[in-house]
mmCIF file of N, CA and C in Angstrom:
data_model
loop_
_atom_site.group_PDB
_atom_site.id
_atom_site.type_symbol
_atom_site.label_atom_id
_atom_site.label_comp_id
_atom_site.label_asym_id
_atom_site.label_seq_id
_atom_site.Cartn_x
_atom_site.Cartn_y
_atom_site.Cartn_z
ATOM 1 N N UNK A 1 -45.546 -13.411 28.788
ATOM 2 C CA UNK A 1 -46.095 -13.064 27.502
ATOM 3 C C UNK A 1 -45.075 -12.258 26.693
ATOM 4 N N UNK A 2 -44.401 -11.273 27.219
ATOM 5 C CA UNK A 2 -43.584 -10.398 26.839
ATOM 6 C C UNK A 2 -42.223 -11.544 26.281
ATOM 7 N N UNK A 3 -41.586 -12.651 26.992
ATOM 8 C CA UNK A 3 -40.735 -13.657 26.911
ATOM 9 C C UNK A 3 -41.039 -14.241 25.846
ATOM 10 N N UNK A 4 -42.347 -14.626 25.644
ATOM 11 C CA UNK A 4 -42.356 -15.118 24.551
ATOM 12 C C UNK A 4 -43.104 -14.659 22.801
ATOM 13 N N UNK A 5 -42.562 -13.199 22.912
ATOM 14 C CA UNK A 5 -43.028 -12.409 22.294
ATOM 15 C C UNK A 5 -44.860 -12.855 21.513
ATOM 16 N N UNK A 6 -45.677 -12.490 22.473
ATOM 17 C CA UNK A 6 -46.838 -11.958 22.517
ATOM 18 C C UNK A 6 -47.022 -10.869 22.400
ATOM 19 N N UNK A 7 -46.490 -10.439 24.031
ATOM 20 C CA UNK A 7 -46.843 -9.108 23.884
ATOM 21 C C UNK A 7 -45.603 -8.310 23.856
ATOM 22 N N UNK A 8 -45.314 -7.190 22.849
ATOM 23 C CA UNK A 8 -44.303 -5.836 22.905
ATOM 24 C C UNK A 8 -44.046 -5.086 24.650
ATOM 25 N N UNK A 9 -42.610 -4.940 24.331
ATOM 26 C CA UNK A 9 -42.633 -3.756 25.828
ATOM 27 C C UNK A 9 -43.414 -3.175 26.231
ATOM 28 N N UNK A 10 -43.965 -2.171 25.794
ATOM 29 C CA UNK A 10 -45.109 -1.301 26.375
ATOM 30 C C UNK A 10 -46.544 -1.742 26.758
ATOM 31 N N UNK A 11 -47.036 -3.041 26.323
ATOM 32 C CA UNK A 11 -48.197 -4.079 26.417
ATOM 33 C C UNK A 11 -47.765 -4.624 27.594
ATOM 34 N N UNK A 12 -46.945 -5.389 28.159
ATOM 35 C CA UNK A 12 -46.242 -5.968 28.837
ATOM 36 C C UNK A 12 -46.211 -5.052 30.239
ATOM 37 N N UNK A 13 -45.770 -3.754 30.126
ATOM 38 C CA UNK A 13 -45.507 -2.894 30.814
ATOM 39 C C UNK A 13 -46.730 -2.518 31.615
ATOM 40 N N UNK A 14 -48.072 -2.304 30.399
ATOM 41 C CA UNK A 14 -49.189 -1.420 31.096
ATOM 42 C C UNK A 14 -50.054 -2.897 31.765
ATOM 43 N N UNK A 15 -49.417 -3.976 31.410
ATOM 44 C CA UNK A 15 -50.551 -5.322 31.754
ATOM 45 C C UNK A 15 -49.804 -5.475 33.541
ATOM 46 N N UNK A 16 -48.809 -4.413 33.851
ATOM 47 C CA UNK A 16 -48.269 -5.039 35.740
ATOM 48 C C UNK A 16 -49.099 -4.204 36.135
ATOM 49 N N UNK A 17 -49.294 -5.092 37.525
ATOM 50 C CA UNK A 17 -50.628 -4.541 38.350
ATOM 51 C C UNK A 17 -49.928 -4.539 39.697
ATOM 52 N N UNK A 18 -50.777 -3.770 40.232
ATOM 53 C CA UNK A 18 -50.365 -4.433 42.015
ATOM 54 C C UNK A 18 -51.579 -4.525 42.608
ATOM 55 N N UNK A 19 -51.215 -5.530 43.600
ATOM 56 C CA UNK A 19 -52.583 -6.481 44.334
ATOM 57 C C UNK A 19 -52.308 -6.152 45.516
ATOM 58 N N UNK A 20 -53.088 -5.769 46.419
ATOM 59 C CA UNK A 20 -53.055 -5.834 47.855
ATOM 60 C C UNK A 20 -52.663 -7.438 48.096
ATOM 61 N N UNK A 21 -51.271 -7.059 49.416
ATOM 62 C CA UNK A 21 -50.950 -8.685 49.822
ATOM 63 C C UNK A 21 -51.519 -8.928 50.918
ATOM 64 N N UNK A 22 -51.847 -10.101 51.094
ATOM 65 C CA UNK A 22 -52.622 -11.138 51.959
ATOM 66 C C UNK A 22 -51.808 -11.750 52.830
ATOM 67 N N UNK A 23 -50.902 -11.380 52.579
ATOM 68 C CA UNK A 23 -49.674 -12.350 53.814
ATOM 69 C C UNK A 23 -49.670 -13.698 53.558
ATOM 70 N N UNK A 24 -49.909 -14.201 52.558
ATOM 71 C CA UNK A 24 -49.892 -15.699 51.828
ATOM 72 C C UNK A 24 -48.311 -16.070 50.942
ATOM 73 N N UNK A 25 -47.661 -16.691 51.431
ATOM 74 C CA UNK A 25 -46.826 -17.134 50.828
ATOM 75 C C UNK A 25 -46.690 -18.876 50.214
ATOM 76 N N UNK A 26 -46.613 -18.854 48.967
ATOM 77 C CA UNK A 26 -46.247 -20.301 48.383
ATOM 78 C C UNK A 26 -45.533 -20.250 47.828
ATOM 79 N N UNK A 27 -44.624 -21.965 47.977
ATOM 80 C CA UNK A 27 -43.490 -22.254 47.587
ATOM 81 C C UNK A 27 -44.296 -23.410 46.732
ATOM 82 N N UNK A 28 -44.240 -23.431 45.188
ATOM 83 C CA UNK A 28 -44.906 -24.584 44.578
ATOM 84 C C UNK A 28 -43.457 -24.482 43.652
ATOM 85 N N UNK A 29 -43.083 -26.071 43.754
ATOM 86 C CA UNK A 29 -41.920 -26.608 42.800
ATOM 87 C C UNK A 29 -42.544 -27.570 42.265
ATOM 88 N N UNK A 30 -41.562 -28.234 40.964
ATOM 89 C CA UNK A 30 -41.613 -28.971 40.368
ATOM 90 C C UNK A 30 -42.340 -30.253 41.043
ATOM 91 N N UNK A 31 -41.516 -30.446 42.044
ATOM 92 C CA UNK A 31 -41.186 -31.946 42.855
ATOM 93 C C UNK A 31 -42.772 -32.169 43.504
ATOM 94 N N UNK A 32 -42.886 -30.561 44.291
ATOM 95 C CA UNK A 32 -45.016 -30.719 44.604
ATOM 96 C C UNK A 32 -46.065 -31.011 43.575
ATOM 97 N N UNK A 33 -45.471 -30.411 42.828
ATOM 98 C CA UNK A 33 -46.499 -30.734 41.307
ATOM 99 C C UNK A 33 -46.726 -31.920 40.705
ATOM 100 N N UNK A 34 -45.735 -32.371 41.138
ATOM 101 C CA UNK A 34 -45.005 -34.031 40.434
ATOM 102 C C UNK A 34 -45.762 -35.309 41.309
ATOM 103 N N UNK A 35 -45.962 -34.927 43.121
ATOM 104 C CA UNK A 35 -46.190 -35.652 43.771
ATOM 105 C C UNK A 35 -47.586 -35.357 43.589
ATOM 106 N N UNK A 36 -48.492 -34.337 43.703
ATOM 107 C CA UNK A 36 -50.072 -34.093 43.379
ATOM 108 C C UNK A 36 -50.346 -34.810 42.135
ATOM 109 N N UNK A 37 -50.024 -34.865 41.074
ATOM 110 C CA UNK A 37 -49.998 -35.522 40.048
ATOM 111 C C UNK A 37 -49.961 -37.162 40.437
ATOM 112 N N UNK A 38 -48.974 -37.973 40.828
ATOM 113 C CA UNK A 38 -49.494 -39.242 40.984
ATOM 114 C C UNK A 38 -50.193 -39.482 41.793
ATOM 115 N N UNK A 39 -50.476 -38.327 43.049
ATOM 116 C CA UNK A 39 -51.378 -39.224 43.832
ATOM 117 C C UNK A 39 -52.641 -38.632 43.476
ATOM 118 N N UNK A 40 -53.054 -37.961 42.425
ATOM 119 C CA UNK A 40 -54.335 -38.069 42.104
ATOM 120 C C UNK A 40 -54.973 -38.735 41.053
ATOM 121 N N UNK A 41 -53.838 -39.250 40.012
ATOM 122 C CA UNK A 41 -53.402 -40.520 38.778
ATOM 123 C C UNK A 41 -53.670 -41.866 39.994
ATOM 124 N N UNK A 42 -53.236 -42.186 40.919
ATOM 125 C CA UNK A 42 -53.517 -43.145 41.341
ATOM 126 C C UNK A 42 -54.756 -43.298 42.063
ATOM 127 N N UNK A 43 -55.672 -42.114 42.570
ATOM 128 C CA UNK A 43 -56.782 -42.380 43.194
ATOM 129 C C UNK A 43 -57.480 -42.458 41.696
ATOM 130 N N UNK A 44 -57.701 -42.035 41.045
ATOM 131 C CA UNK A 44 -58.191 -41.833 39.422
ATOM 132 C C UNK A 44 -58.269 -43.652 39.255
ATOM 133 N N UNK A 45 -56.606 -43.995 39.101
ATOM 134 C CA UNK A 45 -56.772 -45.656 38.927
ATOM 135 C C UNK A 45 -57.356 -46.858 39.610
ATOM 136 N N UNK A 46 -56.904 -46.485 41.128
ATOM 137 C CA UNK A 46 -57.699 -47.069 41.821
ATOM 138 C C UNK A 46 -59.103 -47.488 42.034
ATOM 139 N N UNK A 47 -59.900 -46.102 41.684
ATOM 140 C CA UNK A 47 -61.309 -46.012 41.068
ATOM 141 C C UNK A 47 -61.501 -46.618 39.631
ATOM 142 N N UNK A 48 -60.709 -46.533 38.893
ATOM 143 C CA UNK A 48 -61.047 -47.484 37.864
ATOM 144 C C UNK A 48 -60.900 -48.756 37.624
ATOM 145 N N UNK A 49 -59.883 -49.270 39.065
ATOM 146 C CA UNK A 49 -59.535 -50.550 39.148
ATOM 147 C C UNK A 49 -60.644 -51.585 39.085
ATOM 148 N N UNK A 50 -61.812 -50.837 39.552
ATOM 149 C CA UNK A 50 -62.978 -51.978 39.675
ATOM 150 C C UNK A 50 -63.356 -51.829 38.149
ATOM 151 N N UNK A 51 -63.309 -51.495 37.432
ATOM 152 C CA UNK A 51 -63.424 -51.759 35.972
ATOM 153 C C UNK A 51 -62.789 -52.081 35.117
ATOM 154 N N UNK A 52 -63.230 -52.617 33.738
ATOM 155 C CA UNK A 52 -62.295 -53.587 32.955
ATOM 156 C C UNK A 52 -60.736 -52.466 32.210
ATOM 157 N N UNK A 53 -59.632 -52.557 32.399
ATOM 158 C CA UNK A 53 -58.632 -51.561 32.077
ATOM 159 C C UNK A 53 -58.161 -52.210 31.260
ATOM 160 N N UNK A 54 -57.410 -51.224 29.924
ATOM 161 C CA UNK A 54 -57.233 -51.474 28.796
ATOM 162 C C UNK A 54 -55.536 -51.964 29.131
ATOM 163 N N UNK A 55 -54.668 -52.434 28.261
ATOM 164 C CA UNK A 55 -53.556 -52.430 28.087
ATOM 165 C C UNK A 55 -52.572 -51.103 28.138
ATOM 166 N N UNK A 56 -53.372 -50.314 27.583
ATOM 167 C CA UNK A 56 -52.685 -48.769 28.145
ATOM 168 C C UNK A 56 -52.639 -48.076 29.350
ATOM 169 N N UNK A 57 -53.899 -48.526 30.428
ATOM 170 C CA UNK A 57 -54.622 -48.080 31.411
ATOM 171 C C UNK A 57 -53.066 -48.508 32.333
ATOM 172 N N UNK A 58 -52.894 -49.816 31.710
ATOM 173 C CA UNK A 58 -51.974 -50.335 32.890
ATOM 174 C C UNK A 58 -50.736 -50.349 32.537
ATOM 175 N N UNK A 59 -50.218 -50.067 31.733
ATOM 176 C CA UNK A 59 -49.038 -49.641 31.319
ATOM 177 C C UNK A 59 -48.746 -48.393 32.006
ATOM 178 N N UNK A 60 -49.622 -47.570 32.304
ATOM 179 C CA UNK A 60 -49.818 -46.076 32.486
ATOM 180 C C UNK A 60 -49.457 -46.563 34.168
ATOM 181 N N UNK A 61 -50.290 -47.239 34.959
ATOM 182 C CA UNK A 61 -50.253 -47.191 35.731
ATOM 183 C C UNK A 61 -49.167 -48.004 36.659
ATOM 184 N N UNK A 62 -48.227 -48.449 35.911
ATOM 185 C CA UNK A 62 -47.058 -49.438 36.056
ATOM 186 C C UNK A 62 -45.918 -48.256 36.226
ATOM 187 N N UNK A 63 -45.617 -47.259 35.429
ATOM 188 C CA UNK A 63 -45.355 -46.139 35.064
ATOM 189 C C UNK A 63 -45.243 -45.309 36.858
ATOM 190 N N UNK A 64 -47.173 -45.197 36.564
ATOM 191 C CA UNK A 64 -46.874 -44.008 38.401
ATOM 192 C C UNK A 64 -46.547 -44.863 39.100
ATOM 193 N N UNK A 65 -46.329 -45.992 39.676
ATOM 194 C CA UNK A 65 -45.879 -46.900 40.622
ATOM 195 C C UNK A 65 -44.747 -47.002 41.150
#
């Protein structure tokens, strides 16, 4: 927020918190985000496969393939 001027230094400043840690660590990249994304675009299509799909539907889906 502060990066993209929202919020001023001192807004920025009083908005850090600290959280008790849980011993949870994640590594989320691009590349995981990227792969969750088609394979839930393709269960999405797949389910719509039994229905009539537009010219865009399948363009789209030529695309995640």
């Amino acid at each position: 927020m502060y990066h993209s001027g929202i919020w001023d230094k001192e807004r920025a400043i009083n908005e850090i918190r600290v959280y008790k840690t849980y011993d949870q660590i994640a590594f989320i990249t691009q590349r995981a985000i990227d792969q969750l994304l088609r394979m839930y675009c393709r269960l999405i299509l797949s389910w719509a496969g039994n229905k009539r799909m537009s010219v865009i539907t399948m363009q789209r889906k030529q695309m995640l393939l």
